[in-house]
Coordinates of C-alpha atoms in Angstrom, one line a residue:
Chain A
X1 CA 178.4 0.8 181.3
X2 CA 179.2 2.2 177.9
X3 CA 178.9 5.9 177.3
X4 CA 176.7 6.8 174.3
X5 CA 178.6 9.8 172.8
X6 CA 178.0 12.5 170.3
X7 CA 179.6 12.1 166.9
X8 CA 180.8 15.6 166.9
X9 CA 184.6 16.2 166.9
X10 CA 184.0 19.2 169.2
X11 CA 183.4 17.2 172.2
X12 CA 185.3 14.5 174.0
X13 CA 185.9 12.5 170.9
X14 CA 188.9 14.5 169.9
X15 CA 190.5 14.4 173.3
X16 CA 193.6 12.3 173.1
X17 CA 194.4 9.7 175.7
X18 CA 196.8 10.5 178.5
X19 CA 200.3 9.0 178.1
X20 CA 199.6 6.2 180.5
X21 CA 196.1 5.6 179.1
X22 CA 195.8 2.8 176.5
X23 CA 193.1 2.8 173.9
X24 CA 191.6 0.5 171.4
X25 CA 189.4 2.1 168.8
X26 CA 187.5 0.2 166.1
X27 CA 186.0 1.8 163.0
X28 CA 183.6 0.0 160.7
X29 CA 181.5 1.7 158.0
X30 CA 179.6 -1.3 156.8
X31 CA 182.3 -2.3 154.4
X32 CA 185.8 -2.4 155.9
X33 CA 187.3 -2.1 159.3
X34 CA 190.2 -0.4 161.0
X35 CA 191.7 -0.6 164.5
X36 CA 193.9 2.0 166.1
X37 CA 195.7 1.2 169.4
X38 CA 197.3 3.7 171.7
X39 CA 200.2 1.7 173.2
X40 CA 201.0 4.5 175.7
X41 CA 203.3 7.5 175.6
X42 CA 201.6 8.9 172.6
X43 CA 202.6 6.0 170.3
X44 CA 200.1 4.3 168.1
X45 CA 199.6 1.2 166.0
X46 CA 197.2 1.1 163.0
X47 CA 195.7 -2.2 162.0
X48 CA 194.0 -2.3 158.6
X49 CA 192.2 0.6 157.1
X50 CA 188.7 1.6 156.0
X51 CA 187.4 4.8 154.6
X52 CA 185.6 7.6 156.5
X53 CA 182.3 8.0 154.8
X54 CA 182.4 11.8 154.8
X55 CA 186.0 12.5 153.8
X56 CA 186.7 9.3 151.9
X57 CA 190.0 9.3 153.7
X58 CA 191.4 6.6 155.9
X59 CA 189.4 6.5 159.2
X60 CA 192.7 6.0 161.0
X61 CA 194.3 9.2 159.5
X62 CA 191.1 11.2 160.1
X63 CA 190.8 10.1 163.7
X64 CA 194.5 10.5 164.7
X65 CA 194.6 13.9 163.1
X66 CA 191.6 15.0 165.1
X67 CA 193.4 13.9 168.2
X68 CA 196.4 15.9 167.2
X69 CA 198.7 12.9 166.7
X70 CA 201.6 13.5 164.4
X71 CA 201.3 10.6 162.0
X72 CA 204.8 10.9 160.7
X73 CA 206.4 10.4 164.1
X74 CA 203.9 8.8 166.4
X75 CA 202.6 5.9 164.4
X76 CA 205.1 3.1 165.0
X77 CA 203.5 0.1 163.3
X78 CA 201.0 -0.4 160.5
X79 CA 199.6 -3.9 159.9
X80 CA 197.7 -5.1 156.9
X81 CA 196.1 -8.3 158.3
X82 CA 195.3 -9.4 154.7
X83 CA 194.7 -7.9 151.3
X84 CA 190.9 -8.1 151.0
X85 CA 189.4 -4.8 149.8
X86 CA 187.4 -4.3 153.0
X87 CA 190.6 -4.2 155.1
X88 CA 193.0 -2.1 153.1
X89 CA 191.0 0.9 151.7
X90 CA 193.1 3.9 152.2
X91 CA 196.0 2.0 153.7
X92 CA 198.5 3.3 151.2
X93 CA 197.8 6.9 152.2
X94 CA 198.4 5.9 155.9
X95 CA 201.7 4.2 155.0
X96 CA 202.7 7.3 153.1
X97 CA 201.9 9.6 156.0
X98 CA 203.5 7.6 158.7
X99 CA 207.1 8.0 157.8
X100 CA 208.6 6.2 160.8
X101 CA 206.2 3.3 160.9
X102 CA 207.1 -0.2 160.1
X103 CA 204.7 -2.0 157.8
X104 CA 203.8 -5.6 158.6
X105 CA 201.8 -7.9 156.4
X106 CA 201.3 -11.6 156.0
X107 CA 204.3 -13.6 155.1
X108 CA 202.0 -15.5 152.8
X109 CA 202.3 -12.5 150.5
X110 CA 206.1 -12.5 150.3
X111 CA 206.3 -14.4 147.1
X112 CA 206.5 -14.1 143.4
X113 CA 203.0 -15.3 143.0
X114 CA 201.6 -12.2 144.7
X115 CA 204.0 -9.9 142.8
X116 CA 202.9 -11.7 139.6
X117 CA 199.3 -10.8 140.4
X118 CA 200.3 -7.2 140.9
X119 CA 202.2 -7.2 137.6
X120 CA 199.2 -8.6 135.8
X121 CA 196.8 -6.1 137.3
X122 CA 199.1 -3.2 136.6
X123 CA 198.9 -4.0 133.0
X124 CA 195.1 -3.7 133.1
X125 CA 194.3 -1.1 135.7
X126 CA 190.6 -1.3 135.2
X127 CA 190.8 -5.0 136.2
X128 CA 192.3 -4.0 139.5
X129 CA 190.7 -4.6 142.8
X130 CA 191.1 -2.1 145.6
X131 CA 193.3 -4.6 147.6
X132 CA 195.8 -5.1 144.8
X133 CA 195.8 -1.3 144.0
X134 CA 196.5 -0.4 147.6
X135 CA 199.3 -3.0 147.9
X136 CA 200.8 -1.9 144.7
X137 CA 201.1 1.6 146.0
X138 CA 202.3 0.5 149.4
X139 CA 205.1 -1.7 147.9
X140 CA 206.2 1.2 145.8
X141 CA 206.5 3.4 148.9
X142 CA 208.3 0.7 150.7
X143 CA 210.7 0.1 147.8
X144 CA 211.6 3.8 147.9
X145 CA 212.0 4.0 151.6
X146 CA 214.1 0.8 151.6
X147 CA 216.3 2.5 149.0
X148 CA 216.7 5.6 151.2
X149 CA 217.6 3.2 154.0
X150 CA 217.4 5.8 156.8
X151 CA 215.2 3.8 159.0
X152 CA 216.3 0.4 157.9
X153 CA 214.0 -2.1 156.2
X154 CA 210.5 -0.6 156.6
X155 CA 208.7 -4.0 156.1
X156 CA 208.1 -6.9 158.4
X157 CA 206.6 -10.2 157.4
X158 CA 204.1 -11.5 159.9
X159 CA 204.0 -15.2 160.6
X160 CA 202.8 -17.1 163.7
X161 CA 204.7 -16.2 166.9
X162 CA 206.8 -13.5 165.3
X163 CA 207.4 -10.3 167.4
X164 CA 206.5 -7.4 165.1
X165 CA 207.2 -4.5 167.3
X166 CA 208.5 -3.9 170.8
X167 CA 209.0 -0.6 172.6
X168 CA 212.6 0.2 172.8
X169 CA 213.9 -1.1 176.1
X170 CA 216.7 1.4 176.1
X171 CA 214.3 4.2 176.7
X172 CA 211.6 2.4 178.6
X173 CA 212.0 4.4 181.9
X174 CA 208.4 4.8 183.2
X175 CA 207.0 3.9 179.8
X176 CA 204.9 0.7 179.8
X177 CA 206.4 -2.3 178.2
X178 CA 204.8 -3.1 174.9
X179 CA 205.0 -6.0 172.5
X180 CA 203.0 -6.8 169.4
X181 CA 203.2 -10.4 168.3
X182 CA 201.6 -12.2 165.3
X183 CA 199.7 -15.4 166.1
X184 CA 199.1 -16.3 162.5
X185 CA 199.5 -17.3 159.6
X186 CA 200.9 -20.7 160.4
X187 CA 203.5 -22.3 158.3
X188 CA 201.0 -24.6 156.7
X189 CA 198.6 -21.8 156.0
X190 CA 201.5 -19.9 154.4
X191 CA 202.2 -22.8 152.0
X192 CA 198.5 -23.1 151.1
X193 CA 198.4 -19.4 150.4
X194 CA 200.9 -19.8 147.6
X195 CA 198.7 -22.3 145.9
X196 CA 195.7 -20.0 146.3
X197 CA 197.6 -17.0 144.8
X198 CA 199.0 -19.1 142.0
X199 CA 195.5 -20.0 141.1
X200 CA 194.5 -16.4 140.7
X201 CA 197.1 -15.6 138.1
X202 CA 195.4 -15.3 134.7
X203 CA 195.8 -18.1 132.2
X204 CA 196.6 -17.5 128.5
X205 CA 193.6 -17.1 126.3
X206 CA 191.2 -16.6 129.2
X207 CA 189.0 -13.5 129.1
X208 CA 190.2 -10.6 131.2
X209 CA 188.1 -9.8 134.2
X210 CA 188.4 -8.4 137.7
X211 CA 190.1 -10.7 140.1
X212 CA 188.1 -12.5 142.7
X213 CA 189.5 -12.5 146.2
X214 CA 190.2 -15.9 147.7
X215 CA 187.9 -17.0 150.4
X216 CA 187.8 -18.4 153.1
X217 CA 190.6 -16.5 154.6
X218 CA 193.2 -18.6 156.4
X219 CA 196.1 -16.3 156.1
X220 CA 195.0 -13.3 158.1
X221 CA 197.4 -11.9 160.6
X222 CA 196.0 -12.2 164.2
X223 CA 197.7 -9.9 166.6
X224 CA 198.5 -10.2 170.3
X225 CA 199.1 -6.8 171.9
X226 CA 200.7 -6.8 175.3
X227 CA 200.9 -3.4 177.1
X228 CA 202.2 -3.7 180.6
X229 CA 199.7 -6.2 182.2
X230 CA 197.0 -5.7 179.6
X231 CA 196.5 -8.0 176.7
X232 CA 194.4 -7.4 173.6
X233 CA 193.5 -10.0 170.9
X234 CA 192.8 -8.6 167.5
X235 CA 191.2 -11.4 165.6
X236 CA 191.5 -10.0 162.0
X237 CA 189.4 -12.0 159.6
X238 CA 190.9 -15.4 160.4
X239 CA 188.4 -18.2 159.8
X240 CA 188.5 -21.8 160.9
X241 CA 190.1 -24.4 158.7
X242 CA 188.7 -27.9 158.3
X243 CA 192.1 -29.2 157.3
X244 CA 193.7 -28.0 160.5
X245 CA 196.4 -26.3 158.5
X246 CA 195.6 -22.9 159.8
X247 CA 192.7 -21.0 161.4
X248 CA 191.9 -20.7 165.1
X249 CA 192.5 -24.3 166.0
X250 CA 196.2 -23.9 165.3
X251 CA 196.5 -20.8 167.5
X252 CA 194.6 -22.4 170.4
X253 CA 196.8 -25.5 170.2
X254 CA 200.1 -23.6 169.8
X255 CA 202.6 -24.2 172.6
X256 CA 204.7 -21.2 171.6
X257 CA 202.1 -18.4 171.6
X258 CA 202.5 -15.8 174.3
X259 CA 201.0 -16.6 177.7
X260 CA 198.1 -14.9 179.3
X261 CA 194.5 -14.0 178.5
X262 CA 193.2 -10.9 176.8
X263 CA 190.6 -8.6 178.2
X264 CA 189.8 -7.1 174.8
X265 CA 188.9 -9.1 171.7
X266 CA 188.3 -7.8 168.2
X267 CA 186.0 -10.5 167.1
X268 CA 187.2 -12.1 163.8
X269 CA 185.4 -11.9 160.5
X270 CA 182.5 -9.8 161.6
X271 CA 181.3 -12.4 164.0
X272 CA 180.6 -15.1 161.5
X273 CA 180.1 -18.7 162.6
X274 CA 183.1 -20.0 160.5
X275 CA 185.4 -17.7 162.4
X276 CA 184.1 -18.8 165.8
X277 CA 186.2 -21.3 167.9
X278 CA 184.8 -21.9 171.4
X279 CA 188.3 -22.7 172.8
X280 CA 189.4 -19.2 171.9
X281 CA 187.0 -17.9 174.6
X282 CA 188.4 -20.2 177.2
X283 CA 192.1 -20.4 176.3
X284 CA 192.9 -16.9 175.1
X285 CA 190.4 -14.6 176.7
X286 CA 189.5 -13.5 180.2
X287 CA 186.0 -14.2 181.3
X288 CA 183.5 -11.7 180.0
X289 CA 186.0 -9.8 177.8
X290 CA 185.2 -6.6 176.1
X291 CA 184.4 -7.7 172.6
X292 CA 184.2 -5.5 169.6
X293 CA 183.3 -6.1 166.0
X294 CA 182.2 -4.5 162.7
X295 CA 179.4 -5.4 160.4
X296 CA 179.9 -6.7 156.9
X297 CA 177.4 -6.3 154.1
X298 CA 178.1 -7.5 150.6
X299 CA 175.6 -8.8 148.2
X300 CA 173.3 -11.2 150.0
X301 CA 175.8 -11.6 152.9
X302 CA 175.1 -9.7 156.1
X303 CA 177.3 -10.3 159.1
X304 CA 176.9 -10.8 162.0
X305 CA 173.7 -12.9 161.4
X306 CA 171.1 -13.0 164.2
X307 CA 172.5 -16.4 165.4
X308 CA 176.0 -14.9 165.5
X309 CA 174.7 -12.1 167.7
X310 CA 173.0 -14.5 170.0
X311 CA 176.1 -16.7 170.3
X312 CA 178.4 -13.8 171.0
X313 CA 176.0 -12.2 173.5
X314 CA 175.9 -15.5 175.4
X315 CA 179.7 -15.4 175.7
X316 CA 180.1 -11.8 176.9
X317 CA 177.9 -9.0 178.2
X318 CA 180.4 -6.5 176.8
X319 CA 179.9 -6.9 173.1
X320 CA 179.8 -3.8 170.8
X321 CA 179.4 -3.3 167.1
X322 CA 180.3 -0.2 165.1
X323 CA 176.9 -0.2 163.5
X324 CA 173.8 -2.3 163.5
X325 CA 173.7 -4.5 160.4
X326 CA 170.2 -3.2 159.5
X327 CA 171.6 0.3 159.4
X328 CA 174.0 -0.9 156.7
X329 CA 171.1 -1.9 154.5
X330 CA 169.4 1.4 154.3
X331 CA 169.3 2.5 150.6
X332 CA 170.5 5.9 149.4
X333 CA 167.9 8.5 148.9
X334 CA 167.5 9.5 145.3
X335 CA 164.8 11.4 143.6
X336 CA 163.1 11.8 140.3
X337 CA 163.6 9.8 137.2
X338 CA 166.8 8.1 138.4
X339 CA 165.2 6.8 141.6
X340 CA 162.1 5.6 139.7
X341 CA 164.2 3.7 137.2
X342 CA 166.5 2.3 139.9
X343 CA 163.5 0.9 141.7
X344 CA 162.1 -0.6 138.6
X345 CA 165.4 -2.2 137.6
X346 CA 167.0 -3.7 140.7
X347 CA 165.9 -6.0 143.5
X348 CA 167.9 -3.9 146.0
X349 CA 170.5 -1.2 146.0
X350 CA 172.4 0.2 148.9
X351 CA 175.5 2.2 149.6
X352 CA 178.7 0.2 150.4
X353 CA 179.9 2.8 152.7
X354 CA 178.0 4.8 155.2
X355 CA 178.7 6.8 158.3
X356 CA 180.0 4.0 160.5
X357 CA 180.6 4.6 164.1
X358 CA 183.5 4.1 166.5
X359 CA 183.9 2.0 169.5
X360 CA 186.5 3.4 171.8
X361 CA 187.9 1.5 174.8
X362 CA 190.3 3.3 177.1
X363 CA 192.0 2.2 180.3
X364 CA 194.4 3.9 182.6
X365 CA 197.4 1.6 183.3
X366 CA 198.2 0.9 186.9
X367 CA 195.2 2.8 188.2
X368 CA 193.4 1.1 191.0
X369 CA 190.7 3.8 190.8
X370 CA 189.7 2.9 187.3
X371 CA 190.4 -0.8 186.9
X372 CA 187.9 -1.3 184.1
X373 CA 187.9 -0.4 180.4
X374 CA 185.9 2.7 179.7
X375 CA 183.6 2.2 176.7
X376 CA 182.6 5.1 174.5
X377 CA 180.2 4.5 171.6
X378 CA 180.1 7.0 168.8
X379 CA 176.9 6.5 166.7
X380 CA 175.8 4.4 165.1
X381 CA 178.0 2.2 167.3
X382 CA 176.0 0.4 169.9
X383 CA 176.0 -2.7 172.1
X384 CA 175.6 -5.9 170.1
X385 CA 172.4 -6.9 171.9
X386 CA 170.6 -3.6 171.1
X387 CA 171.8 -3.8 167.5
X388 CA 169.0 -6.3 166.7
X389 CA 166.2 -4.4 168.5
Chain B
X28 CA 172.6 22.5 112.9
X29 CA 175.1 24.2 110.6
X30 CA 174.3 24.1 107.0
X31 CA 177.0 23.1 104.6
X32 CA 176.4 23.7 100.9
X33 CA 176.7 20.7 98.7
X34 CA 179.3 20.9 96.0
X35 CA 177.9 18.8 93.3
X36 CA 179.0 19.4 89.7
X37 CA 177.0 17.7 87.1
X38 CA 177.4 17.6 83.4
X39 CA 177.0 21.1 82.0
X40 CA 178.6 22.6 85.1
X41 CA 175.3 23.4 87.0
X42 CA 175.8 23.5 90.7
X43 CA 173.2 22.1 93.0
X44 CA 173.1 24.0 96.3
X45 CA 172.4 24.5 99.0
X46 CA 172.0 21.0 100.2
X47 CA 173.3 19.9 103.6
X48 CA 173.6 16.9 105.9
X49 CA 175.3 13.6 106.3
X50 CA 178.4 12.8 104.3
X51 CA 177.9 11.3 101.0
X52 CA 180.4 10.4 98.3
X53 CA 180.1 8.7 95.1
X54 CA 181.4 8.8 91.6
X55 CA 179.9 8.0 88.3
X56 CA 181.5 7.2 85.0
X57 CA 181.1 10.1 82.6
X58 CA 180.3 12.6 85.3
X59 CA 182.5 14.4 87.7
X60 CA 183.3 13.0 91.1
X61 CA 181.1 14.6 93.8
X62 CA 180.9 14.7 97.5
X63 CA 178.3 16.2 99.8
X64 CA 177.7 16.9 103.4
X65 CA 174.0 16.5 104.0
X66 CA 171.9 17.5 107.0
X67 CA 169.7 15.4 109.2
X68 CA 166.6 16.5 107.5
X69 CA 164.4 15.3 104.7
X70 CA 165.9 16.4 101.4
X71 CA 165.6 15.3 97.9
X72 CA 167.3 16.3 94.8
X73 CA 167.0 15.5 91.2
X74 CA 169.1 12.7 89.9
X75 CA 172.1 14.6 88.4
X76 CA 172.3 12.0 85.7
X77 CA 169.0 13.1 84.4
X78 CA 168.0 16.4 85.8
X79 CA 170.2 18.5 87.9
X80 CA 167.5 20.6 89.6
X81 CA 167.3 20.0 93.3
X82 CA 164.0 19.5 95.0
X83 CA 162.9 19.1 98.5
X84 CA 161.2 16.0 99.8
X85 CA 158.0 17.9 100.3
X86 CA 157.9 19.0 96.7
X87 CA 158.0 15.4 95.6
X88 CA 154.6 14.8 97.2
X89 CA 153.1 11.4 96.7
X90 CA 156.2 10.1 94.8
X91 CA 158.5 10.5 97.8
X92 CA 158.1 7.0 99.2
X93 CA 158.7 5.4 95.8
X94 CA 161.7 7.5 95.1
X95 CA 163.1 6.9 98.5
X96 CA 163.7 3.3 97.7
X97 CA 165.5 4.1 94.5
X98 CA 167.6 6.7 96.2
X99 CA 168.6 4.3 98.9
X100 CA 169.9 1.8 96.4
X101 CA 171.4 4.6 94.4
X102 CA 173.5 5.9 97.2
X103 CA 174.3 2.5 98.7
X104 CA 176.4 1.2 95.9
X105 CA 179.3 2.5 94.0
X106 CA 177.7 1.4 90.8
X107 CA 174.0 2.5 90.7
X108 CA 171.4 0.4 89.1
X109 CA 169.9 1.2 85.8
X110 CA 166.7 2.1 87.5
X111 CA 168.5 4.5 89.7
X112 CA 170.5 5.9 86.9
X113 CA 167.6 6.8 84.8
X114 CA 165.0 7.6 87.4
X115 CA 163.8 11.1 87.0
X116 CA 164.5 12.0 90.6
X117 CA 166.4 10.6 93.6
X118 CA 166.7 12.0 97.0
X119 CA 169.4 11.6 99.6
X120 CA 168.8 9.0 102.2
X121 CA 165.9 10.0 104.3
X122 CA 166.9 11.1 107.8
X123 CA 164.2 11.6 110.3
X124 CA 163.2 15.0 111.6
X125 CA 164.2 14.2 115.1
X126 CA 167.2 12.1 115.8
X127 CA 167.7 9.2 118.2
X128 CA 169.6 9.9 121.3
X129 CA 170.1 8.8 124.9
X130 CA 170.4 11.5 127.5
X131 CA 172.3 10.0 130.4
X132 CA 171.1 11.1 133.9
X133 CA 173.1 8.6 135.9
X134 CA 175.7 6.0 135.0
X135 CA 177.8 3.5 136.9
X136 CA 180.6 1.1 136.1
X137 CA 179.6 -2.2 137.6
X138 CA 181.6 -5.3 138.6
X139 CA 179.8 -8.6 139.1
X140 CA 180.3 -10.0 142.6
X141 CA 178.2 -13.1 142.5
X142 CA 175.8 -14.8 140.2
X143 CA 172.7 -16.9 140.9
X144 CA 170.4 -18.6 138.4
X145 CA 168.1 -15.7 138.1
X146 CA 170.0 -12.7 139.4
X147 CA 173.4 -11.2 140.0
X148 CA 174.9 -8.9 142.6
X149 CA 177.3 -6.2 141.5
X150 CA 179.4 -3.4 143.0
X151 CA 178.6 -0.1 141.3
X152 CA 180.8 2.9 141.0
X153 CA 179.2 6.2 140.0
X154 CA 180.9 7.5 136.9
X155 CA 180.6 11.1 138.1
X156 CA 181.7 10.2 141.6
X157 CA 178.7 11.9 143.1
X158 CA 177.1 8.9 144.7
X159 CA 179.0 6.6 147.0
X160 CA 179.9 3.1 145.8
X161 CA 176.8 1.0 145.9
X162 CA 175.7 -2.6 145.6
X163 CA 172.7 -3.8 143.7
X164 CA 171.0 -7.0 142.8
X165 CA 169.7 -7.3 139.2
X166 CA 167.4 -9.8 137.5
X167 CA 169.3 -11.7 134.8
X168 CA 166.3 -10.8 132.6
X169 CA 167.7 -7.2 132.5
X170 CA 170.4 -8.5 130.2
X171 CA 170.4 -9.3 126.6
X172 CA 171.0 -12.9 125.5
X173 CA 174.5 -11.9 124.3
X174 CA 175.4 -10.2 127.6
X175 CA 174.2 -13.2 129.6
X176 CA 177.0 -15.2 128.2
X177 CA 179.4 -12.7 129.7
X178 CA 177.9 -12.9 133.2
X179 CA 180.3 -14.2 135.7
X180 CA 182.0 -12.9 138.9
X181 CA 184.5 -10.2 137.9
X182 CA 182.8 -9.3 134.7
X183 CA 182.6 -5.5 134.1
X184 CA 179.5 -3.7 132.8
X185 CA 178.1 -0.2 132.4
X186 CA 174.7 0.7 133.7
X187 CA 173.1 3.9 132.4
X188 CA 169.8 5.5 133.4
X189 CA 168.4 8.3 131.3
X190 CA 165.9 9.4 128.6
X191 CA 165.8 7.8 125.2
X192 CA 164.5 10.2 122.6
X193 CA 163.0 8.2 119.8
X194 CA 163.2 9.5 116.2
X195 CA 159.4 9.9 116.3
X196 CA 159.9 12.5 119.1
X197 CA 158.8 10.3 121.9
X198 CA 160.8 10.2 125.1
X199 CA 161.2 7.1 127.1
X200 CA 162.8 6.7 130.6
X201 CA 165.2 3.9 130.2
X202 CA 167.8 1.7 131.9
X203 CA 170.6 0.3 129.8
X204 CA 173.1 -2.4 130.9
X205 CA 176.0 -3.2 128.6
X206 CA 178.7 -5.7 129.4
X207 CA 182.2 -4.9 128.5
X208 CA 183.7 -7.4 126.1
X209 CA 187.3 -7.8 127.0
X210 CA 190.0 -9.5 125.1
X211 CA 191.8 -12.6 126.3
X212 CA 195.2 -12.6 128.0
X213 CA 198.0 -13.1 125.5
X214 CA 201.2 -14.9 126.1
X215 CA 203.1 -11.6 125.6
X216 CA 201.0 -9.8 128.2
X217 CA 201.5 -12.5 130.8
X218 CA 205.2 -12.5 130.2
X219 CA 205.2 -8.7 130.6
X220 CA 203.3 -9.1 133.9
X221 CA 205.9 -11.5 135.2
X222 CA 208.8 -9.3 134.0
X223 CA 207.1 -6.4 135.9
X224 CA 206.9 -8.6 139.0
X225 CA 210.5 -9.5 138.7
X226 CA 211.5 -5.9 138.6
X227 CA 209.4 -5.1 141.6
X228 CA 210.9 -8.0 143.5
X229 CA 214.4 -6.7 142.8
X230 CA 213.4 -3.2 144.0
X231 CA 212.0 -4.7 147.2
X232 CA 214.9 -6.9 147.8
X233 CA 212.7 -10.0 148.1

């Protein structure tokens, strides 16, 4: 049974996990998501970034600081699963703070096409998207660190079946073994990403405008985290691909992906139908896995839809969401003339960010007394089924 | 409003002052060149070509409307018409008692996310950074015909809410949406972008 917790940092929320206790925390304030994983021994991995609604800082930085984690030493890996705005807000500041962390991102972005886009957007900063802006900053930090050369090359390109990080076997001792492996993008998805990026570069004599982000997303980095006997599948935003070049079908069919089944699943792309692949649930996941997801609200799109919630709830009784979707739709309170005029002018208005909750899963390794994941829900996080009531 | 005395020399050296208001410059053959800074209030003065004595608009009484037209043409052209030149009086362009202004209560920079036949959805960033980023759906009818041509995903616009004070003194609560008209990418800019990318690539060792 999950524990409904207080949001206050005074209570158990700011208690760090024990060295042999692993943790998966998911943050999602309505637009964006971020995962932090405690891989044991006080070492952490950050996957993507979103902003804390109050402080407007990265949720990962805020949370880890509250736990007393020294970001500059204890964060070992930062992964940008893709460059969409909702996954990289605040990521540059995380990269700056985490001096010893390697930064992994999709190999599909290791090309001149992506750098050309950065070049074009730098010339017209107001045309920038958050995603490009964050990556521009990150690449600048990486270039500087690479020049210093103290910790070797700080960047890793993620592609299917590549090992991104492994706990140093020289000093394992009693520490749990840990490996983090990318399951995507596939080689074909990589090639198609280049075409997609090339298409985004502005053409001569076309009007300047903000850049649209390519969709659907076939180039996200899906992660397989193995800590001792536990496996965690972080689904990123990977969607299915009708041309079988990428997407979940390729991962399911792969003969080279790591063996085993995961007990925790970060559901991809906010639970959308086009990111659902039924074979994932049979081939990559244990029965009734702990499944976590974030909502997504943009324009007329709200995820997960009711059908998505029904589908996921039929597959697992342990599904949790960082906030009910309806919560994300609540408009801001305004007053007076501004409010009146807003209501007369628009069909709807709502904040992009709000106080999203946190889903925290913790589990002691090698502990027969507590063999299950302990679930803590910090409001407005809730079980997926109750999110529609 | 500060008052700036007009410096207007006419034939015979008589100075007309004080007059104040919006900037006005003209020259006339046979007379000295003059310039004036006039206020935003109703003023009239005697045509210096005929009679250098200044008068206020009120003092002109029922003639003020008729004279206004003459004055307008008089001050609009470098070479005044004969009617203006020999009219007994002219007055400076009539500026209303109140002036038009828009008092902004709240403004956003918007970026269009999606467009449908009768509406569009946009991301809004508060110009004063007080409100969080928001999303809103607008009717296309909120836009002028000109702006509708610019409506497409990625287009940038400004949305202001405030009070519009009319010259008549009326106040209207208003919403104003203006799309930003951006220039096109040039060959040089795109080359510069690629050069920048090349430098970045070298720095990164890619």
